Coordinates of C-alpha atoms and ligand atoms in Angstrom, one line a residue:
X1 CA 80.6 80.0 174.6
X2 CA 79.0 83.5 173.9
X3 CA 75.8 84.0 172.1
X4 CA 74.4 82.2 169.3
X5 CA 71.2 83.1 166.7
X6 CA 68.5 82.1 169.5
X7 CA 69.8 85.5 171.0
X8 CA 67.2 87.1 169.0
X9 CA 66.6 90.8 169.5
X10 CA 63.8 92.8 169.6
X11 CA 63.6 96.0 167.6
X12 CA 60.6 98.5 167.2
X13 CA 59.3 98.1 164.1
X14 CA 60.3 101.1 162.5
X15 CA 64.2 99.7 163.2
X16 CA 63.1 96.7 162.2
X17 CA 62.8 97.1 158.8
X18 CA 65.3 99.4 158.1
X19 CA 67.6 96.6 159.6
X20 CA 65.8 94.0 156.8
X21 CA 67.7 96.1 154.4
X22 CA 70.6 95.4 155.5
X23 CA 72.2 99.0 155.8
X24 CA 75.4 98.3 157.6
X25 CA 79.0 98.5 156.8
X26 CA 81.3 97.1 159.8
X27 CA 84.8 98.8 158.8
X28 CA 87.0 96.0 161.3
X29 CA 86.3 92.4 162.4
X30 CA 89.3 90.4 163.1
X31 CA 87.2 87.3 162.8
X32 CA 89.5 85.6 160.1
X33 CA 91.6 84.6 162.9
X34 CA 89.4 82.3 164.3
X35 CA 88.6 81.0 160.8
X36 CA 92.4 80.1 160.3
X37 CA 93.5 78.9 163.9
X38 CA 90.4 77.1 164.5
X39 CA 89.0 76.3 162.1
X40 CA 85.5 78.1 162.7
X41 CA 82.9 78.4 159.9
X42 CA 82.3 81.9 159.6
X43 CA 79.0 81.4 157.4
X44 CA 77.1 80.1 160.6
X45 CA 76.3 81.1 164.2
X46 CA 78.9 81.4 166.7
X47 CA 81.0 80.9 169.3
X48 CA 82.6 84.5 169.2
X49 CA 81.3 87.5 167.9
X50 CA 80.7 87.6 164.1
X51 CA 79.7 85.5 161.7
X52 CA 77.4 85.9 158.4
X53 CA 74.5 84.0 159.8
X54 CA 73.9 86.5 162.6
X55 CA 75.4 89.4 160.6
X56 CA 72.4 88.7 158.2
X57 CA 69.8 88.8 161.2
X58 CA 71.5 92.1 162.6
X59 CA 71.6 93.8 159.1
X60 CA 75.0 93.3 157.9
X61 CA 75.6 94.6 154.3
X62 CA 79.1 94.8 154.0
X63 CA 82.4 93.7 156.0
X64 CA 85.9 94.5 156.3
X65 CA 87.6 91.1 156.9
X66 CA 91.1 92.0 158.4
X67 CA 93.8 90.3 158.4
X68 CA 95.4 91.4 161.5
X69 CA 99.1 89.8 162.0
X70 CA 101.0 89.4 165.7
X71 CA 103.8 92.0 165.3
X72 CA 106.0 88.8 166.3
X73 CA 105.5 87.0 163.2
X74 CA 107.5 90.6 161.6
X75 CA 110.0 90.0 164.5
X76 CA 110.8 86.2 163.4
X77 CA 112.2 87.6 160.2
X78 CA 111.7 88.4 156.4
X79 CA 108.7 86.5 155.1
X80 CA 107.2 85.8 158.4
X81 CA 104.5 89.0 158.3
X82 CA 104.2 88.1 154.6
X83 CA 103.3 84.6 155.0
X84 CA 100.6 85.0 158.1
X85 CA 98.9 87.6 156.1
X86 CA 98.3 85.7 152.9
X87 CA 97.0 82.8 155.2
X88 CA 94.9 84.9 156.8
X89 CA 93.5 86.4 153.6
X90 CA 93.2 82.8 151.9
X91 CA 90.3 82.1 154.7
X92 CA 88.6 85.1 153.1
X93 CA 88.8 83.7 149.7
X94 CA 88.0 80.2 151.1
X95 CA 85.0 81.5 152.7
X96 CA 84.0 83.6 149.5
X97 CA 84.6 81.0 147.2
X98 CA 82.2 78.0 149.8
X99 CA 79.6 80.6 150.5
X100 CA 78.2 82.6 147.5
X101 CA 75.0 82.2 148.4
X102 CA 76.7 84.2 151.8
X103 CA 79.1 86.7 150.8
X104 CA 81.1 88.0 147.6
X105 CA 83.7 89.6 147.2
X106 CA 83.6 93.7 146.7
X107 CA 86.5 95.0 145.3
X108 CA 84.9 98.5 143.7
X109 CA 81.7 100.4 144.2
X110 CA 80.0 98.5 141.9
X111 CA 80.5 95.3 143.3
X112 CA 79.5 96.7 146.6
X113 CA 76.2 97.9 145.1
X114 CA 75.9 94.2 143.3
X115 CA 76.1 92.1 146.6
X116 CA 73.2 95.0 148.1
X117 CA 71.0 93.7 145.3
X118 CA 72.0 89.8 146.0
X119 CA 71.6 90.5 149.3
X120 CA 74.8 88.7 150.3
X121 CA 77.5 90.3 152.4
X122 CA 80.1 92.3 150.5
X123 CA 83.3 91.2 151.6
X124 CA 86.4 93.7 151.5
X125 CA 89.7 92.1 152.7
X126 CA 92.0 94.4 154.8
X127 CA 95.4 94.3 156.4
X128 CA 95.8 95.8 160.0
X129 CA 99.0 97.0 160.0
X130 CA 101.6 98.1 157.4
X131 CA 104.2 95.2 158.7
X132 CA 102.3 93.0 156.6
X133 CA 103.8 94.3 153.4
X134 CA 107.8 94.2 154.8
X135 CA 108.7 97.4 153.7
X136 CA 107.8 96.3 150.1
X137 CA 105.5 98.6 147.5
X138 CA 105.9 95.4 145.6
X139 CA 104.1 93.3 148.5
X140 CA 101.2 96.1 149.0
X141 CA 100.6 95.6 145.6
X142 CA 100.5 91.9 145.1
X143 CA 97.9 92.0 148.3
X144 CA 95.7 94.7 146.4
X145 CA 95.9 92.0 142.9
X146 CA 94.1 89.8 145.8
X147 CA 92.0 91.3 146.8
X148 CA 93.0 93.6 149.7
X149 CA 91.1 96.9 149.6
X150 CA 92.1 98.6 153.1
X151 CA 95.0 99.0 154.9
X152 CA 95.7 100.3 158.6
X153 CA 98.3 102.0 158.1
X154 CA 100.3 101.2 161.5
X155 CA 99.1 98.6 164.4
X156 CA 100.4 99.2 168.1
X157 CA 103.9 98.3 166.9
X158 CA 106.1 101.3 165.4
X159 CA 107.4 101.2 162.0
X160 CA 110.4 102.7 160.3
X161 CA 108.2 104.5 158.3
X162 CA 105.1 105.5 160.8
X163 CA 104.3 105.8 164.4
X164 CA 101.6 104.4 166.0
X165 CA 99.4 105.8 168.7
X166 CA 101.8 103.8 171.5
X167 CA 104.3 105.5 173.6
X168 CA 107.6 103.9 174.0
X169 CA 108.9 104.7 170.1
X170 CA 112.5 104.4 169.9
X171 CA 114.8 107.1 167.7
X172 CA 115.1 104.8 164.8
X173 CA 111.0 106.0 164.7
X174 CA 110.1 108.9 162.5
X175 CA 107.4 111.3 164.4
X176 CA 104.7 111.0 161.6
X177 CA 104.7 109.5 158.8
X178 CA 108.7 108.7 156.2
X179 CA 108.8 109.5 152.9
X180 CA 108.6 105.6 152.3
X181 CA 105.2 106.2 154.4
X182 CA 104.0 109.3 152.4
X183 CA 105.1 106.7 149.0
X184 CA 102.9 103.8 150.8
X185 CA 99.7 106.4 150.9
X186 CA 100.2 107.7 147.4
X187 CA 100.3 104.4 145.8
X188 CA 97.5 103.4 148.2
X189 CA 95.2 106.2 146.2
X190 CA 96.9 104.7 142.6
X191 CA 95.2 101.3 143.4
X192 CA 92.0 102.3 144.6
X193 CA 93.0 101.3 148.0
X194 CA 91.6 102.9 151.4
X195 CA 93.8 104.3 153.9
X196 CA 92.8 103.6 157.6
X197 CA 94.4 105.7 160.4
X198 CA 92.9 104.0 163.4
X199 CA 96.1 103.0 165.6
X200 CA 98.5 105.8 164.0
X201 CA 100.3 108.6 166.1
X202 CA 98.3 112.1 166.5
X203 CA 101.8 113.2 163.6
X204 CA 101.1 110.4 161.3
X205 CA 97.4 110.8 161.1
X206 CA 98.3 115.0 159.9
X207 CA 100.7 114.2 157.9
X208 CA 98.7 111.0 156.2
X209 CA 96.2 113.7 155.4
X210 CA 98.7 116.2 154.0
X211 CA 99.7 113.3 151.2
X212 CA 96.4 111.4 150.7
X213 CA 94.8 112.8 147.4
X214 CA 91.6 110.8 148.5
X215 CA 89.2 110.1 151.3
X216 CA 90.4 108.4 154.5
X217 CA 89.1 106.4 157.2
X218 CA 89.7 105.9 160.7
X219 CA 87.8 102.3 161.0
X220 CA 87.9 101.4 164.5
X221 CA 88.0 104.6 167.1
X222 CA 86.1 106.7 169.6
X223 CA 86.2 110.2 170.5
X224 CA 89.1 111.6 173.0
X225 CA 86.5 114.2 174.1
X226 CA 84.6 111.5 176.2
X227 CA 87.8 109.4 176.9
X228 CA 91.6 110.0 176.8
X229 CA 92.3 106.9 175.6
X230 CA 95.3 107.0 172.5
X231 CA 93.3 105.2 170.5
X232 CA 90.3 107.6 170.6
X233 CA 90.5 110.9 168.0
X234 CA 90.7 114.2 169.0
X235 CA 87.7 116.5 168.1
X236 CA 90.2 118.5 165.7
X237 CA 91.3 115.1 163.8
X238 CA 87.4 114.6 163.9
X239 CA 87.0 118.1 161.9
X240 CA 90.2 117.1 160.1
X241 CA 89.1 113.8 159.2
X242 CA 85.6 116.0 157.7
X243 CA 87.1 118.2 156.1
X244 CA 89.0 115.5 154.1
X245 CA 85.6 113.5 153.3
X246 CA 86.8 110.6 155.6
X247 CA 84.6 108.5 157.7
X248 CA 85.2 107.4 161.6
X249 CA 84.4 103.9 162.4
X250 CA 83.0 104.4 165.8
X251 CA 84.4 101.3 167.5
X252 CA 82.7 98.9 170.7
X253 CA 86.1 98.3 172.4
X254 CA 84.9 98.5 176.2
X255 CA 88.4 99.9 177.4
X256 CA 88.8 102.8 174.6
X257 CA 85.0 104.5 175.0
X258 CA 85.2 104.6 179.0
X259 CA 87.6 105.1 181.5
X260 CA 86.2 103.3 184.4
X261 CA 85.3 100.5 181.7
X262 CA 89.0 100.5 181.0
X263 CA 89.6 100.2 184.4
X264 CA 87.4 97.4 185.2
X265 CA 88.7 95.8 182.4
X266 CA 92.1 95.9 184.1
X267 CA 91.1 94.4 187.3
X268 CA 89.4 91.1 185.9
X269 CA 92.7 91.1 183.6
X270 CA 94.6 90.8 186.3
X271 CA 92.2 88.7 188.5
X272 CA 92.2 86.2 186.1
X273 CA 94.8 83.3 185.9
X274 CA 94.6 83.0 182.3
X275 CA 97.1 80.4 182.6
X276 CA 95.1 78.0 183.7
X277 CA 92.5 78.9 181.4
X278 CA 94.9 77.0 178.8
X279 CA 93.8 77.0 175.1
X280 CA 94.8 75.0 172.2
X281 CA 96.5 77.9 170.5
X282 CA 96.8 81.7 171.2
X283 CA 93.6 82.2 169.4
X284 CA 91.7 79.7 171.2
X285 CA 93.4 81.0 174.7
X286 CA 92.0 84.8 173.5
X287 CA 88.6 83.7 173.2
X288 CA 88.6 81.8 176.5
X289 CA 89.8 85.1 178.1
X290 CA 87.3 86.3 176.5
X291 CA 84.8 84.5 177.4
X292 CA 86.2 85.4 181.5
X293 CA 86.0 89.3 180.4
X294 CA 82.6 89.1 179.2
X295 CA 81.1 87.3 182.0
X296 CA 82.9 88.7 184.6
X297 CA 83.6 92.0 184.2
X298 CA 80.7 94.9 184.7
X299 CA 78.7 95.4 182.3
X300 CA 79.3 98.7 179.9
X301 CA 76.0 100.6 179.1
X302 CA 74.9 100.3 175.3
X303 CA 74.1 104.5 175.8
X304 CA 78.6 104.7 176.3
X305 CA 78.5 103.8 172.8
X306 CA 76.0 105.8 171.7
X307 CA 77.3 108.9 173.3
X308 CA 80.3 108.5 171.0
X309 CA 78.2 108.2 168.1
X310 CA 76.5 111.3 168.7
X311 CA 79.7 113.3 170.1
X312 CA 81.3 112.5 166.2
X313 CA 78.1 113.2 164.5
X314 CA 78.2 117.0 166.3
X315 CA 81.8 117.8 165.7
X316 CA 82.4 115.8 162.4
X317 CA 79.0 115.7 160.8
X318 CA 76.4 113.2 159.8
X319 CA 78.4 112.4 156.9
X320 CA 81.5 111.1 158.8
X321 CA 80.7 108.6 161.1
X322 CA 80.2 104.8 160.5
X323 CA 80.5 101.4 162.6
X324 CA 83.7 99.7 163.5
X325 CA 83.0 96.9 165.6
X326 CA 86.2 95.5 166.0
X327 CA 84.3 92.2 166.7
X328 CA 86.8 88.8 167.5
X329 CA 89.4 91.8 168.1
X330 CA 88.2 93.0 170.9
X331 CA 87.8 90.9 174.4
X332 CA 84.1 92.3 175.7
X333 CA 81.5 94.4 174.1
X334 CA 79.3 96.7 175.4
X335 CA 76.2 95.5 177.0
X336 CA 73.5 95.1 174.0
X337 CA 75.9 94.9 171.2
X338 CA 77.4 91.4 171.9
X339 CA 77.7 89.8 168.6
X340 CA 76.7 91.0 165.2
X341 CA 73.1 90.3 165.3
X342 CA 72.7 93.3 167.6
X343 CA 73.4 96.2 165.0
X344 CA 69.8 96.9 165.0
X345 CA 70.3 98.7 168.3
X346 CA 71.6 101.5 167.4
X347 CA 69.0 102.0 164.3
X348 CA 66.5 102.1 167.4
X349 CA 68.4 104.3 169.3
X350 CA 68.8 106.9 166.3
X351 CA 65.3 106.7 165.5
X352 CA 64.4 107.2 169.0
X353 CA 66.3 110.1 169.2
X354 CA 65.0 111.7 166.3
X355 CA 67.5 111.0 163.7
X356 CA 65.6 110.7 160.3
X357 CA 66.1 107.1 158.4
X358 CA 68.2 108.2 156.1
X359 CA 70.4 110.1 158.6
X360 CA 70.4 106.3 160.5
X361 CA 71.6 104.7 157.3
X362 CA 74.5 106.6 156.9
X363 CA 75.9 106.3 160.1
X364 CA 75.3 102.3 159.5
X365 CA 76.8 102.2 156.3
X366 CA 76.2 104.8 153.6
X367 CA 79.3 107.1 154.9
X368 CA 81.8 103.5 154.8
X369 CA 79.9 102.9 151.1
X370 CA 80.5 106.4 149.9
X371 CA 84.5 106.0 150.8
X372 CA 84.8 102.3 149.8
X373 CA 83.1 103.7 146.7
X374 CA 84.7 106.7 146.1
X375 CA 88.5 105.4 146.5
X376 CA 88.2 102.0 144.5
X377 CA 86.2 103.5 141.5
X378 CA 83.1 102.3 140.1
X379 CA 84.6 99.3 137.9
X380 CA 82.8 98.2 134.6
X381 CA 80.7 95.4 134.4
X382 CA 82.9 93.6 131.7
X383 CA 86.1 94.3 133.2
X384 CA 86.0 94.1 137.1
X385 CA 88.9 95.1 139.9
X386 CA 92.2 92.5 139.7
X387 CA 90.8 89.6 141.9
X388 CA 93.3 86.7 141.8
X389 CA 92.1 84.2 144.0
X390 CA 94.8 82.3 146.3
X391 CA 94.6 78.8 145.3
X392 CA 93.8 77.7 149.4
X393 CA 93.7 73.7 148.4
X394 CA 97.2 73.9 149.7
X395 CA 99.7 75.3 151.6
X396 CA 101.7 78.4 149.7
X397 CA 104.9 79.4 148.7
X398 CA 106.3 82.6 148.9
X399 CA 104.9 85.5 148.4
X400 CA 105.8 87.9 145.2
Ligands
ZN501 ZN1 92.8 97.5 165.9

């Protein structure tokens, strides 16, 4: 399988040591999945991209942990979002509640700032997409009591109350964002809980920013300038997403930062007999695909990445741009950045290009702190964020 600690990278030293401090904020990793369906420890080294063990080598500070649900758990029927997502976020609190020594979990600025002086990973739960909470201010809320700290607002799937990115909406779709949407964001800012526009339709992302009263983010994305892809932000949502004090997650998804990547990607897609590739479960059959991307697809140049970096950094500003990986959501990285021990890269390429260090360490993680700070408050040290754990000794009942 793909690459384990012994992959060890070598940074100048300068990049180095800014990476021993473990600067960076990852916005999206999907890497829960794997946790739940099977049954990966996500404290050590591989197989797939992320874990904490080569998070900590590659200078990982904190981590949104999404739980990202298969629209056709929402199609099977009330409950059926509900119920994958809380499994999903019960491997967080599993893995919070085995690992201390590893990662803890941030649910306020403070908190954030705590696990920097612990020097453990602080772990925010998220939900990728607003099926997860059925229609249901009731449901966002009970996820938030548990943690949950950033939702996306809309996957590839359309809601009744927000379109996605994707063509193909039908006329039951609003064009932006429904009242019920505008109601989701507003109580979103209430609870101290971020709002992330990656996957959302050019409409919903204005009018999200018409009713947010605080920061956004766009946590996984690149820049439409250097690729059409729908996924990728125009350079006036970049200036709108500024002007708001949001952040973009620049993402490593091969297929949304180049177009001829996006078409290679395509061709071993369709090379591939991913049939007979087989797979225990869907999540095991991903990462064998996976596994056939990576190897045999060409290689994307690490600079691809970087050239979206610095295309945000000019139009939105130093301030706005952060890391998304999308790591264990995405099905090949960019050569260089292959698992979460590789983070250090782009330190050295900064610094190389003149960037002072502090300029460097917002782009790996101040700009996500300074959001993830500002939305979910400081807290108080006697009286912390509502954290109920989920009881993960056995198997749930319903939710709320
Ligand atoms: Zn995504």
């Amino acid at each position: 399988m793909r690459g384990r600690l012994d992959d060890v990278i070598r940074l100048s030293s300068a990049a180095a040591s800014l990476v021993a401090e473990r600067p960076v904020f990852d916005a999206h990793a999907d890497s829960l999945q794997r946790a739940l369906d099977l049954g990966h420890d996500l404290a050590v080294a591989g197989p797939g991209h992320l874990d904490l063990e080569r998070g900590a080598a590659g200078g990982l500070g904190a981590l949104v942990f999404v739980s990202w649900v298969d629209p056709k758990f929402h199609e099977s029927g009330p409950g059926g979002a509900l119920a994958r997502t809380r499994d999903l976020l019960g491997e967080f609190h599993a893995l919070v509640r085995r690992r201390p020594d590893r990662v803890q979990f941030a649910g306020n600025g403070r908190a954030l700032a705590e696990a920097r002086e612990k020097r453990v990973v602080a772990g925010i739960p998220g939900i990728e997409g607003g099926h997860s909470i059925e229609e249901s201010l009731d449901h966002l809320e009970w996820f938030f009591e548990r943690g949950v700290r950033v939702m996306t607002l809309v996957w590839n799937n359309h809601l009744s109350w927000i379109r996605s990115c994707q063509p193909g909406a039908g006329s039951t779709v609003p064009e932006g964002l429904s009242d019920f949407g505008r109601l989701v964001v507003r109580t979103m800012n209430e609870l101290g809980m971020v709002v992330d526009l990656s996957h959302a339709g050019e409409r919903s992302f204005y009018d999200t920013l018409d009713a947010t009263a605080k920061p956004v983010i766009a946590s996984h994305s690149g820049c439409k300038a250097l690729h059409g892809h729908q996924r990728n932000l125009t350079d006036d949502q970049l200036r709108a997403l500024a002007q708001n004090g949001g952040v973009v997650g620049i993402v490593f998804c091969t297929a949304f930062l180049d177009a001829e990547a996006q078409k290679h990607d395509g061709a071993t897609r369709e090379r591939a007999d991913f049939k007979a590739i087989g797979g225990a479960n869907e999540t095991d059959v991903f990462l064998r695909q996976s596994d056939f991307m990576q190897r045999e697809t060409p290689p994307l140049a690490f600079e691809r990445v970087m050239q979206h970096v610095y295309h945000a950094i000019d139009v939105a500003g130093i301030d706005h741009v952060g890391l998304g990986s999308d790591y264990d959501g995405i099905q090949r990285t960019p050569q260089g950045l292959e698992h979460a021990g590789c983070y250090g890269r782009i330190a050295e390429h900064m610094l190389a290009r003149g960037f002072a260090p502090d300029a460097v360490r917002k782009v790996l993680g101040g700009n996500m702190e300074r959001v993830f700070s500002v939305v979910t408050g400081l807290g108080s040290a006697a009286h912390d964020a509502p954290w109920t754990p989920l009881d993960t000794s056995k198997s749930q009942g319903g939710v709320a």
